[in-house]
Amino acid sequence: MRVPPVPVIFALILSTPAASAGVIHVPGDYGTIQEAINAAQDDDLILVAPGTYVETINFLGKAIEVRSDGDADPLTVDLDVTNTIIDGNQAGSVVSFVNGETRDAIVMGFTIRNGLSDWGGGILCSDSSPTISVNTITQNQARLSGGGIDVWRGQPRIQGNLIARNSARATLGQAFGGGINLSEGGGRILDNTITENEAYGPDAGRGAGICVEKSPVVIERNVITGNVASYGGAGGIQALAPVSGLRILANLIERNVGSHGAGLFIAGSGSGSPHVSLNVIAGNQTTTAADAVGGGVLCAGSSPLFETNLIVENWSQNGGGGLSCLAGGDATLRDNTIAGNVASALAGGGLHVQGSSVTLENGILWGNRAPTGAQVCLENGAALSIDYSDVEGGPALVHVDGTSTLTWGAGMIDADPRFTDAPNGSFDLRATSPCVDTADPADRPGGHDVAGNPRLLDGDLDRGMVLDMGACEFDHVHLAASGDFTPGGRVTIETSGTAGLELLLFVGTTGGELMCDPYGSLFQTLCSPFLVIHWGQIPDTKSRTIPAVSTPLSICLQVLAYDAATMAGNFSNDLTLGIE
């Protein structure tokens, strides 16, 4: 199974209206949603019963919440996304935030469809920063930008939506953002599924899934899959004139199609270095355009940091099956796995560097294919400095033309990384992998790896924590929980991994990280409630009853697996449980 992004813990905090706020029912009090908005005051709650509402709505700058409701009770949240439909009838943007709305302007729980506008077919945000949560935004079209959502100089929170089958289609010039377009703004794009959107323009289609320009936005924990861009753009995410505040974190970017950077394209001279971390970028492919390049990622004219990404099984017509850095794409690559990618016609199956200076450390380049430079190709004045990495074939499979330079540094190996099941998309490491505990011993990053394990562990159980090469840290123990997490419910807690290791279960509050050498990171805050319980040995399965709580509680579970004789061991991945 392909290694997933960092597990999503997604909770919407839904408050009941304040005592002074009003509750307006549609169609009980007003026949249309817009009539209810016209009558509403700040802090009011508009509850919309299931039905199809053929209209476009404008929030008029009001701090109100408009949400679907299946039971007409303002004290409960019973969203009915499927059956509560706002149909724009191609009469403009279906929902508009164009009067300086803040995060207190909330649209939640609708199917938003059939909008047609120059900007923002589904939702338009101009100089506004609303909250857009748990909607299905589908079958909308923009003639220029933002088929699903268009944001201009706003900082919205876009969370938990299905954004599917929207299009940005221009008849002249370029089109931007089939799913979401965000320009000169910011905000957060979190936990959405963005799929089967299209960006098409006669000159270029930019960012079929998401397009951002000059925007320090956080794009985190989204599933971005099956989006298609016309010539000149990325199918998944395209970042134009990127800035330092741009953070692309823990997304699954898979099976997108575009001519340049099918999964991710970072291009243009911005004001800083974006951070791309903890993403799975897999199975994307370029079109067959003559200059198509960058099956997984394309970087040009920018200096991003790529850290702890899994870039696998992507395909390019020409250069850079996994990642391509063109003129000015001076990237830093740290702790990435680049494997199983193909550059079909030209060069650089794993990494293609042309006219750029790239630093690569603690990486794995393995099983990539190309006619020239199967693992790495350096051309046109390129420079690559590489250390503490596993490169198949060593320098012999790195093509360096007469104008380029390769610096082969310390800690380099050429040995099968022993992925658990690469043919079936699993690129985590076996216990016997030569990449375990062989990265730069001076690097101590903390945090998580791409699969949610602590990033720095003692993989060989010698009581010394050393980073593993690549995006996946080998861990001797894995923790899973399933069942009913409400008070009185039964929860099954399962541990797997290296048989016979002793287990301690740590139960604490979330939000901390304590580096416990040599066991790795404990992702808990050491305050009440905090428990340590002897939990048996690997493998182990136990069931427990969730106790009653007086207030909602979010707790973190982790286990420590250790050898009782040597006291060497690892912390597991962490799980967060929300108990109401």
Coordinates of C-alpha atoms in Angstrom, one line a residue:
M1 CA 0.0 0.0 0.0
R2 CA 1.3 3.5 -0.9
V3 CA 2.5 5.4 2.1
P4 CA -0.2 8.0 3.0
P5 CA 0.3 11.6 3.9
V6 CA 0.4 12.5 7.6
P7 CA -2.9 11.2 9.1
V8 CA -5.6 13.8 9.0
I9 CA -7.2 14.8 12.3
F10 CA -9.9 17.2 11.1
A11 CA -12.4 18.6 13.6
L12 CA -14.8 21.4 12.9
I13 CA -15.5 23.6 16.0
L14 CA -19.2 24.4 15.6
S15 CA -20.6 26.7 18.2
T16 CA -24.2 27.4 19.0
P17 CA -25.4 30.9 18.3
A18 CA -24.8 33.5 21.1
A19 CA -27.8 34.4 23.3
S20 CA -28.3 37.6 21.4
A21 CA -28.0 36.1 18.0
G22 CA -31.0 35.3 15.9
V23 CA -31.8 32.0 14.1
I24 CA -33.5 32.3 10.7
H25 CA -35.0 29.3 8.9
V26 CA -35.2 28.9 5.1
P27 CA -37.8 28.4 3.8
G28 CA -39.7 28.6 7.1
D29 CA -39.0 32.3 7.7
Y30 CA -37.9 33.4 4.2
G31 CA -38.4 31.6 0.9
T32 CA -34.8 32.2 -0.4
I33 CA -31.4 32.2 1.1
Q34 CA -30.7 35.7 -0.1
E35 CA -33.8 37.1 1.5
A36 CA -32.7 35.6 4.8
I37 CA -29.2 37.1 4.4
N38 CA -30.8 40.5 3.6
A39 CA -32.7 40.3 6.9
A40 CA -29.9 38.9 9.0
Q41 CA -27.7 40.8 11.5
D42 CA -24.1 40.0 12.5
D43 CA -23.8 36.8 14.5
D44 CA -27.1 35.4 13.2
L45 CA -27.4 31.8 12.1
I46 CA -29.3 30.9 8.9
L47 CA -30.4 27.3 8.8
V48 CA -31.4 26.0 5.3
A49 CA -33.6 23.0 5.0
P50 CA -32.9 20.3 2.3
G51 CA -34.0 21.4 -1.2
T52 CA -32.8 22.9 -4.4
Y53 CA -32.5 26.7 -4.2
V54 CA -32.0 28.2 -7.7
E55 CA -30.3 31.5 -6.9
T56 CA -27.0 33.2 -6.3
I57 CA -26.2 34.6 -2.9
N58 CA -24.1 37.5 -1.6
F59 CA -23.1 37.7 2.1
L60 CA -23.2 41.6 2.0
G61 CA -20.3 41.9 4.4
K62 CA -22.2 40.3 7.3
A63 CA -20.6 38.1 9.9
I64 CA -23.3 35.4 9.7
E65 CA -23.3 31.6 9.4
V66 CA -25.3 30.0 6.6
R67 CA -25.5 26.3 6.8
S68 CA -27.6 23.4 5.7
D69 CA -29.7 21.7 8.4
G70 CA -31.5 18.4 8.4
D71 CA -33.4 18.7 11.7
A72 CA -34.2 22.5 12.1
D73 CA -32.5 22.5 15.6
P74 CA -29.9 25.3 16.0
L75 CA -28.4 23.4 19.0
T76 CA -27.4 20.5 16.9
V77 CA -25.3 20.2 13.7
D78 CA -27.0 18.0 11.1
L79 CA -25.6 19.0 7.8
D80 CA -27.2 17.6 4.7
V81 CA -24.7 18.4 1.9
T82 CA -26.1 16.1 -0.7
N83 CA -29.7 17.3 -0.5
T84 CA -29.3 21.0 0.2
I85 CA -28.3 22.5 -3.2
I86 CA -27.6 26.1 -4.2
D87 CA -27.9 26.0 -8.0
G88 CA -26.5 29.2 -9.7
N89 CA -28.3 28.5 -13.0
Q90 CA -25.2 29.9 -14.8
A91 CA -26.3 33.4 -13.6
G92 CA -22.9 34.3 -12.0
S93 CA -20.9 33.2 -9.0
V94 CA -23.1 31.0 -6.9
V95 CA -21.8 32.5 -3.6
S96 CA -20.1 35.9 -3.3
F97 CA -17.9 37.3 -0.6
V98 CA -17.0 40.8 -2.0
N99 CA -17.6 43.2 0.9
G100 CA -14.7 42.6 3.3
E101 CA -16.2 39.5 5.0
T102 CA -14.1 37.9 7.8
R103 CA -13.7 34.4 9.0
D104 CA -17.1 34.9 10.9
A105 CA -18.8 34.8 7.5
I106 CA -19.4 31.0 7.1
V107 CA -20.9 28.9 4.4
M108 CA -21.2 25.3 5.3
G109 CA -22.9 22.1 4.3
F110 CA -24.2 22.8 0.8
T111 CA -23.8 21.4 -2.7
I112 CA -22.8 24.5 -4.7
R113 CA -23.2 24.0 -8.4
N114 CA -23.9 25.4 -11.9
G115 CA -22.2 28.7 -11.5
L116 CA -20.8 30.6 -14.5
S117 CA -18.7 33.7 -14.1
D118 CA -15.4 35.3 -15.3
W119 CA -14.0 34.7 -11.8
G120 CA -15.2 32.2 -9.3
G121 CA -17.8 30.1 -10.9
G122 CA -18.8 28.4 -7.6
I123 CA -17.5 30.9 -5.0
L124 CA -16.0 34.4 -5.4
C125 CA -13.9 36.0 -2.6
S126 CA -12.6 39.5 -3.4
D127 CA -10.8 41.3 -0.5
S128 CA -12.6 39.0 1.8
S129 CA -11.6 36.2 4.2
P130 CA -14.6 33.9 4.9
T131 CA -14.8 30.3 6.1
I132 CA -15.8 27.8 3.5
S133 CA -16.3 24.4 5.0
V134 CA -17.8 21.0 4.3
N135 CA -19.4 21.8 1.0
T136 CA -19.5 20.0 -2.3
I137 CA -18.5 22.5 -4.9
T138 CA -19.1 21.0 -8.3
Q139 CA -19.9 21.6 -12.0
N140 CA -19.1 25.3 -11.9
Q141 CA -17.2 27.2 -14.6
A142 CA -15.1 30.4 -14.7
R143 CA -14.1 32.0 -18.0
L144 CA -10.8 33.2 -16.5
S145 CA -9.9 31.9 -13.0
G146 CA -11.3 29.8 -10.2
G147 CA -13.8 27.4 -11.6
G148 CA -14.7 26.2 -8.1
I149 CA -13.4 29.0 -5.9
D150 CA -11.6 32.3 -6.9
V151 CA -9.8 34.4 -4.2
W152 CA -8.4 37.9 -4.9
R153 CA -6.5 39.5 -2.0
G154 CA -8.4 37.5 0.7
Q155 CA -7.3 35.1 3.3
P156 CA -10.1 32.5 3.6
R157 CA -10.2 29.2 5.4
I158 CA -11.2 26.6 2.9
Q159 CA -11.6 23.3 4.8
G160 CA -13.2 19.9 4.4
N161 CA -14.8 20.5 1.0
L162 CA -15.2 18.3 -2.0
I163 CA -14.2 20.4 -5.0
A164 CA -14.8 18.3 -8.1
R165 CA -15.5 18.6 -11.8
N166 CA -15.2 22.4 -12.0
S167 CA -13.4 24.2 -14.9
A168 CA -11.6 27.4 -15.7
R169 CA -11.9 27.7 -19.5
A170 CA -10.6 30.7 -21.3
T171 CA -11.4 31.4 -25.0
L172 CA -8.4 33.8 -25.2
G173 CA -5.1 33.7 -23.3
Q174 CA -4.7 31.7 -20.1
A175 CA -7.0 30.1 -17.5
F176 CA -6.1 29.7 -13.8
G177 CA -7.2 27.3 -11.2
G178 CA -9.8 24.8 -12.2
G179 CA -10.6 23.9 -8.6
I180 CA -9.2 26.9 -6.6
N181 CA -7.4 30.1 -7.8
L182 CA -5.8 32.3 -5.1
S183 CA -4.0 35.5 -6.1
E184 CA -2.2 38.0 -3.9
G185 CA -3.9 36.7 -0.8
G186 CA -3.3 34.0 1.8
G187 CA -5.3 31.9 4.2
R188 CA -5.4 28.1 4.6
I189 CA -6.6 25.3 2.2
L190 CA -7.0 22.3 4.4
D191 CA -8.4 18.8 4.3
N192 CA -10.2 19.1 1.0
T193 CA -10.6 16.6 -1.8
I194 CA -9.9 18.4 -5.1
T195 CA -10.5 16.1 -8.0
E196 CA -11.3 16.0 -11.7
N197 CA -11.1 19.7 -12.2
E198 CA -9.8 21.3 -15.5
A199 CA -7.9 24.4 -16.5
Y200 CA -7.8 25.2 -20.2
G201 CA -6.7 28.2 -22.2
P202 CA -5.4 28.6 -25.7
D203 CA -2.1 29.9 -24.4
A204 CA -2.0 27.9 -21.1
G205 CA -4.0 26.3 -18.4
R206 CA -2.5 27.0 -15.0
G207 CA -3.1 24.7 -12.0
A208 CA -6.1 22.5 -12.7
G209 CA -6.4 21.6 -9.1
I210 CA -5.0 24.7 -7.3
C211 CA -3.3 27.8 -8.7
V212 CA -1.7 30.3 -6.3
E213 CA 0.1 33.5 -7.2
K214 CA 2.1 35.8 -4.9
S215 CA 0.3 34.3 -1.9
P216 CA 1.7 33.0 1.4
V217 CA -1.0 30.4 1.7
V218 CA -0.9 27.1 3.6
I219 CA -2.0 24.1 1.5
E220 CA -2.2 21.2 3.8
R221 CA -3.6 17.6 4.1
N222 CA -5.6 17.8 0.8
V223 CA -6.2 15.0 -1.7
I224 CA -5.5 16.5 -5.1
T225 CA -6.1 13.9 -7.8
G226 CA -7.2 13.4 -11.4
N227 CA -7.1 17.1 -12.4
V228 CA -6.1 18.0 -16.0
A229 CA -4.4 21.2 -17.3
S230 CA -3.9 22.1 -20.9
Y231 CA -0.5 23.2 -22.3
G232 CA 1.8 25.2 -20.0
G233 CA 0.5 24.2 -16.6
A234 CA 0.3 21.8 -13.7
G235 CA -2.5 19.3 -13.2
G236 CA -2.2 19.3 -9.4
I237 CA -0.8 22.6 -7.9
Q238 CA 0.8 25.5 -9.7
A239 CA 2.5 28.3 -7.7
L240 CA 3.4 31.4 -9.7
A241 CA 5.8 34.0 -8.3
P242 CA 6.0 32.0 -5.0
V243 CA 6.7 33.7 -1.7
S244 CA 8.4 32.4 1.5
G245 CA 5.0 32.0 3.3
L246 CA 3.8 29.4 0.8
R247 CA 3.7 26.1 2.5
I248 CA 2.6 22.9 0.7
L249 CA 2.4 20.2 3.4
A250 CA 1.2 16.6 3.8
N251 CA -0.9 16.5 0.6
L252 CA -1.6 13.5 -1.6
I253 CA -1.0 14.8 -5.2
E254 CA -1.8 11.9 -7.4
R255 CA -2.7 11.0 -11.0
N256 CA -2.8 14.6 -12.3
V257 CA -2.0 15.6 -15.9
G258 CA -0.3 18.7 -17.2
S259 CA 2.5 19.5 -19.6
H260 CA 4.8 21.2 -17.1
G261 CA 5.1 19.8 -13.6
A262 CA 2.1 17.5 -13.8
G263 CA 1.9 17.1 -10.0
L264 CA 3.4 20.4 -8.8
F265 CA 4.9 23.4 -10.7
I266 CA 6.7 26.1 -8.8
A267 CA 7.6 28.9 -11.2
G268 CA 8.7 32.5 -11.4
S269 CA 10.8 34.8 -9.3
G270 CA 8.9 35.5 -6.1
S271 CA 10.1 37.1 -2.9
G272 CA 11.3 34.0 -1.1
S273 CA 11.6 30.2 -0.8
P274 CA 8.4 28.2 -0.4
H275 CA 8.4 25.0 1.7
V276 CA 7.2 21.7 0.2
S277 CA 7.1 19.0 2.9
L278 CA 5.5 15.6 3.8
N279 CA 3.7 15.2 0.5
V280 CA 3.1 12.1 -1.5
I281 CA 3.5 13.0 -5.2
A282 CA 2.7 9.9 -7.2
G283 CA 1.4 8.6 -10.5
N284 CA 1.3 12.1 -12.2
Q285 CA 2.1 12.4 -15.8
T286 CA 2.9 15.0 -18.4
T287 CA 1.2 15.4 -21.7
T288 CA 3.1 14.4 -24.8
A289 CA 3.8 18.0 -25.8
A290 CA 7.2 18.4 -27.4
D291 CA 8.6 20.4 -24.4
A292 CA 6.6 18.6 -21.6
V293 CA 8.8 18.2 -18.5
G294 CA 8.5 17.3 -14.8
G295 CA 6.2 14.4 -14.3
G296 CA 6.1 14.8 -10.5
V297 CA 7.5 18.3 -9.9
L298 CA 8.9 21.1 -12.0
C299 CA 10.8 24.0 -10.4
A300 CA 11.9 27.0 -12.4
G301 CA 13.1 30.5 -11.4
S302 CA 12.5 29.7 -7.7
S303 CA 14.4 28.3 -4.8
P304 CA 12.1 26.1 -2.8
L305 CA 12.9 23.6 0.0
F306 CA 11.6 20.1 -0.7
E307 CA 11.7 18.2 2.6
T308 CA 10.5 14.6 3.4
N309 CA 8.5 14.0 0.2
L310 CA 7.7 10.8 -1.5
I311 CA 8.0 11.4 -5.2
V312 CA 7.3 8.1 -6.9
E313 CA 5.9 6.5 -10.1
N314 CA 5.5 9.7 -12.1
W315 CA 6.0 9.9 -15.8
S316 CA 7.4 12.6 -18.1
Q317 CA 7.5 12.8 -21.9
N318 CA 10.9 14.4 -21.8
G319 CA 13.0 15.3 -18.7
G320 CA 12.6 14.8 -15.0
G321 CA 10.3 11.9 -14.5
G322 CA 10.3 12.6 -10.8
L323 CA 11.6 16.2 -10.4
S324 CA 13.0 18.7 -12.9
C325 CA 14.8 21.9 -11.9
L326 CA 15.2 24.3 -14.9
A327 CA 16.9 27.7 -15.2
G328 CA 16.9 29.4 -11.8
G329 CA 15.3 26.4 -10.0
D330 CA 17.9 26.3 -7.3
A331 CA 16.2 23.9 -5.0
T332 CA 17.3 22.2 -1.8
L333 CA 16.2 18.6 -1.5
R334 CA 16.3 17.1 1.9
D335 CA 15.1 13.7 3.1
N336 CA 13.2 12.8 0.0
T337 CA 12.5 9.4 -1.7
I338 CA 12.5 9.7 -5.5
A339 CA 11.8 6.3 -6.9
G340 CA 10.2 4.5 -9.8
N341 CA 9.8 7.5 -12.0
V342 CA 10.2 7.6 -15.8
A343 CA 11.5 10.2 -18.3
S344 CA 10.4 8.5 -21.5
A345 CA 12.1 10.2 -24.3
L346 CA 15.1 12.2 -22.9
A347 CA 16.8 12.4 -19.5
G348 CA 16.7 12.4 -15.8
G349 CA 14.4 9.6 -14.7
G350 CA 14.6 10.7 -11.1
L351 CA 16.1 14.2 -11.2
H352 CA 16.7 16.5 -14.1
V353 CA 18.8 19.7 -13.4
Q354 CA 19.3 22.2 -16.2
G355 CA 21.0 25.6 -15.7
S356 CA 20.3 25.4 -11.9
S357 CA 22.2 24.7 -8.7
V358 CA 20.7 22.0 -6.5
T359 CA 21.7 20.6 -3.1
L360 CA 20.5 17.1 -2.3
E361 CA 21.0 15.4 1.1
N362 CA 19.7 12.3 2.9
G363 CA 17.8 11.1 -0.2
I364 CA 17.0 7.9 -2.0
L365 CA 17.1 7.8 -5.9
W366 CA 16.3 4.3 -7.0
G367 CA 14.5 2.5 -9.8
N368 CA 14.1 5.5 -12.0
R369 CA 14.4 5.1 -15.7
A370 CA 15.4 7.4 -18.7
P371 CA 17.5 7.0 -21.9
T372 CA 20.1 9.3 -20.4
G373 CA 20.9 9.7 -16.7
A374 CA 18.4 7.1 -15.3
Q375 CA 18.8 8.5 -11.8
V376 CA 20.1 12.0 -12.4
C377 CA 20.9 14.2 -15.4
L378 CA 22.9 17.5 -15.2
E379 CA 22.9 19.8 -18.3
N380 CA 23.5 23.3 -19.4
G381 CA 25.6 24.6 -16.6
A382 CA 23.9 22.6 -13.9
A383 CA 25.5 22.0 -10.5
L384 CA 24.5 19.3 -8.0
S385 CA 26.0 18.8 -4.6
I386 CA 24.9 15.5 -3.0
D387 CA 25.7 13.7 0.2
Y388 CA 24.4 11.0 2.6
S389 CA 22.2 9.5 -0.1
D390 CA 21.5 6.2 -1.8
V391 CA 21.8 6.5 -5.6
E392 CA 21.3 3.4 -7.7
G393 CA 24.4 2.8 -9.8
G394 CA 26.4 5.5 -8.1
P395 CA 28.0 8.2 -10.2
A396 CA 27.9 5.9 -13.3
L397 CA 24.1 6.5 -13.6
V398 CA 24.5 10.3 -13.2
H399 CA 24.8 12.0 -16.6
V400 CA 27.0 15.1 -16.4
D401 CA 27.5 17.1 -19.6
G402 CA 30.6 19.2 -20.3
T403 CA 29.2 22.4 -18.8
S404 CA 27.9 20.9 -15.5
T405 CA 29.4 19.8 -12.2
L406 CA 28.7 17.0 -9.7
T407 CA 30.0 17.1 -6.2
W408 CA 29.8 13.6 -4.7
G409 CA 30.0 14.1 -1.0
A410 CA 30.3 12.1 2.2
G411 CA 28.1 9.2 3.2
M412 CA 27.1 8.1 -0.3
I413 CA 25.9 4.5 -0.9
D414 CA 24.7 2.4 -3.8
A415 CA 22.6 -0.4 -2.3
D416 CA 19.1 -1.7 -2.7
P417 CA 17.1 0.4 -0.2
R418 CA 14.8 -2.6 0.4
F419 CA 11.4 -0.9 0.2
T420 CA 8.7 -3.0 1.7
D421 CA 6.7 -3.4 -1.6
A422 CA 7.6 -0.9 -4.3
P423 CA 5.7 -2.7 -7.1
N424 CA 2.5 -2.1 -5.1
G425 CA 3.4 1.5 -4.1
S426 CA 4.9 0.9 -0.6
F427 CA 8.2 2.8 -0.2
D428 CA 8.8 2.5 3.5
L429 CA 11.9 0.7 4.6
R430 CA 12.5 -2.8 5.9
A431 CA 14.5 -3.3 9.1
T432 CA 17.4 -4.6 6.9
S433 CA 17.5 -1.6 4.7
P434 CA 21.0 0.0 4.3
C435 CA 19.2 3.4 4.5
V436 CA 18.3 2.9 8.1
D437 CA 20.3 5.1 10.5
T438 CA 22.8 6.1 7.7
A439 CA 21.8 9.7 6.9
D440 CA 23.8 12.6 8.1
P441 CA 24.4 12.0 11.8
A442 CA 24.4 15.8 12.4
D443 CA 20.8 16.2 11.3
R444 CA 18.2 15.9 14.1
P445 CA 15.0 17.2 12.6
G446 CA 12.3 15.9 14.9
G447 CA 8.7 16.1 13.8
H448 CA 7.1 13.4 11.6
D449 CA 8.1 11.5 8.5
V450 CA 5.7 11.2 5.5
A451 CA 3.9 8.2 7.1
G452 CA 3.3 9.9 10.5
N453 CA 6.2 8.2 12.3
P454 CA 8.6 10.2 14.5
R455 CA 11.3 11.5 12.1
L456 CA 14.3 10.6 14.2
L457 CA 14.5 7.1 15.6
D458 CA 17.0 4.4 16.6
G459 CA 16.2 2.1 13.8
D460 CA 19.0 -0.4 14.4
L461 CA 18.4 -0.4 18.2
D462 CA 21.9 0.5 19.2
R463 CA 20.7 3.3 21.5
G464 CA 21.8 6.0 19.1
M465 CA 19.3 8.0 17.1
V466 CA 20.4 8.6 13.5
L467 CA 18.2 9.8 10.7
D468 CA 17.2 7.4 7.9
M469 CA 17.8 8.2 4.3
G470 CA 14.6 9.1 2.3
A471 CA 11.1 10.2 3.3
C472 CA 10.2 7.2 5.5
E473 CA 11.7 6.6 8.9
F474 CA 11.9 2.9 9.9
D475 CA 9.9 2.3 13.1
H476 CA 9.8 -0.9 15.1
V477 CA 6.2 -0.3 16.2
H478 CA 3.0 0.9 14.7
L479 CA -0.1 1.9 16.6
A480 CA -3.7 1.8 15.3
A481 CA -7.1 2.4 16.9
S482 CA -10.6 1.7 15.7
G483 CA -14.1 1.6 17.1
D484 CA -16.6 4.0 18.8
F485 CA -14.8 7.0 20.3
T486 CA -17.9 8.3 22.2
P487 CA -18.3 7.9 26.0
G488 CA -19.2 4.3 26.7
G489 CA -18.0 3.1 23.3
R490 CA -15.5 0.3 22.8
V491 CA -12.1 1.1 21.2
T492 CA -9.7 -1.5 19.9
I493 CA -6.0 -0.5 20.2
E494 CA -3.6 -2.6 18.1
T495 CA 0.2 -2.6 18.0
S496 CA 2.3 -4.3 15.4
G497 CA 6.0 -4.4 14.4
T498 CA 9.0 -6.2 15.8
A499 CA 7.7 -9.2 17.7
G500 CA 8.7 -9.5 21.4
L501 CA 9.4 -5.8 22.2
E502 CA 7.8 -4.6 25.4
L503 CA 5.2 -1.9 25.2
L504 CA 4.4 1.2 27.3
L505 CA 1.2 3.1 26.4
F506 CA 1.5 6.9 26.8
V507 CA -1.8 8.8 27.1
G508 CA -1.7 12.6 27.2
T509 CA -3.0 15.8 25.9
T510 CA -2.0 16.9 22.4
G511 CA 0.1 19.8 21.2
G512 CA 3.6 19.0 22.4
E513 CA 6.8 17.4 21.2
L514 CA 9.4 16.2 23.6
M515 CA 12.6 14.6 22.1
C516 CA 13.3 11.6 24.3
D517 CA 16.8 10.3 23.3
P518 CA 17.2 7.5 22.2
Y519 CA 13.5 6.8 21.7
G520 CA 12.4 9.6 19.4
S521 CA 9.7 12.2 19.8
L522 CA 6.8 12.0 22.3
F523 CA 4.0 14.1 20.7
Q524 CA 2.3 14.9 24.0
T525 CA 2.1 17.7 26.5
L526 CA 3.1 16.4 29.9
C527 CA 0.2 17.6 31.9
S528 CA -3.1 16.2 33.3
P529 CA -4.4 13.9 32.1
F530 CA -1.1 12.0 31.5
L531 CA -0.7 8.3 32.0
V532 CA 1.9 5.6 31.3
I533 CA 0.6 2.1 31.2
H534 CA 2.4 -1.2 30.7
W535 CA 0.8 -2.6 27.6
G536 CA 2.3 -6.1 27.0
Q537 CA 4.4 -7.1 24.0
I538 CA 4.3 -6.7 20.2
P539 CA 2.0 -7.9 18.6
D540 CA -0.9 -6.9 20.9
T541 CA -4.6 -6.1 20.6
K542 CA -6.7 -4.7 23.5
S543 CA -10.2 -3.3 23.8
R544 CA -11.2 -0.6 26.2
T545 CA -14.3 1.4 27.1
I546 CA -14.2 5.2 26.5
P547 CA -15.0 6.9 29.9
A548 CA -17.5 9.7 30.3
V549 CA -16.0 13.3 30.1
S550 CA -17.5 16.5 31.5
T551 CA -16.1 18.6 28.6
P552 CA -14.9 17.6 25.1
L553 CA -11.3 16.3 25.3
S554 CA -8.7 15.6 22.7
I555 CA -6.1 13.0 23.8
C556 CA -3.0 11.7 22.2
L557 CA -1.9 8.0 22.2
Q558 CA 1.6 6.7 21.6
V559 CA 3.4 3.5 22.5
L560 CA 7.1 3.0 23.3
A561 CA 8.4 -0.3 22.2
Y562 CA 11.7 -1.4 23.8
D563 CA 14.0 -4.3 24.3
A564 CA 13.9 -5.2 28.0
A565 CA 17.5 -6.4 28.0
T566 CA 19.1 -3.4 26.3
M567 CA 16.4 -0.7 26.9
A568 CA 16.8 0.3 23.2
G569 CA 13.5 1.1 21.5
N570 CA 11.3 3.5 19.5
F571 CA 8.2 5.6 20.0
S572 CA 5.4 4.8 17.6
N573 CA 3.3 7.1 15.4
D574 CA 0.9 9.2 17.4
L575 CA -2.9 9.0 17.3
T576 CA -5.3 11.8 18.3
L577 CA -8.7 10.9 19.7
G578 CA -11.5 13.4 20.1
I579 CA -13.9 12.5 22.9
E580 CA -17.1 14.5 23.2

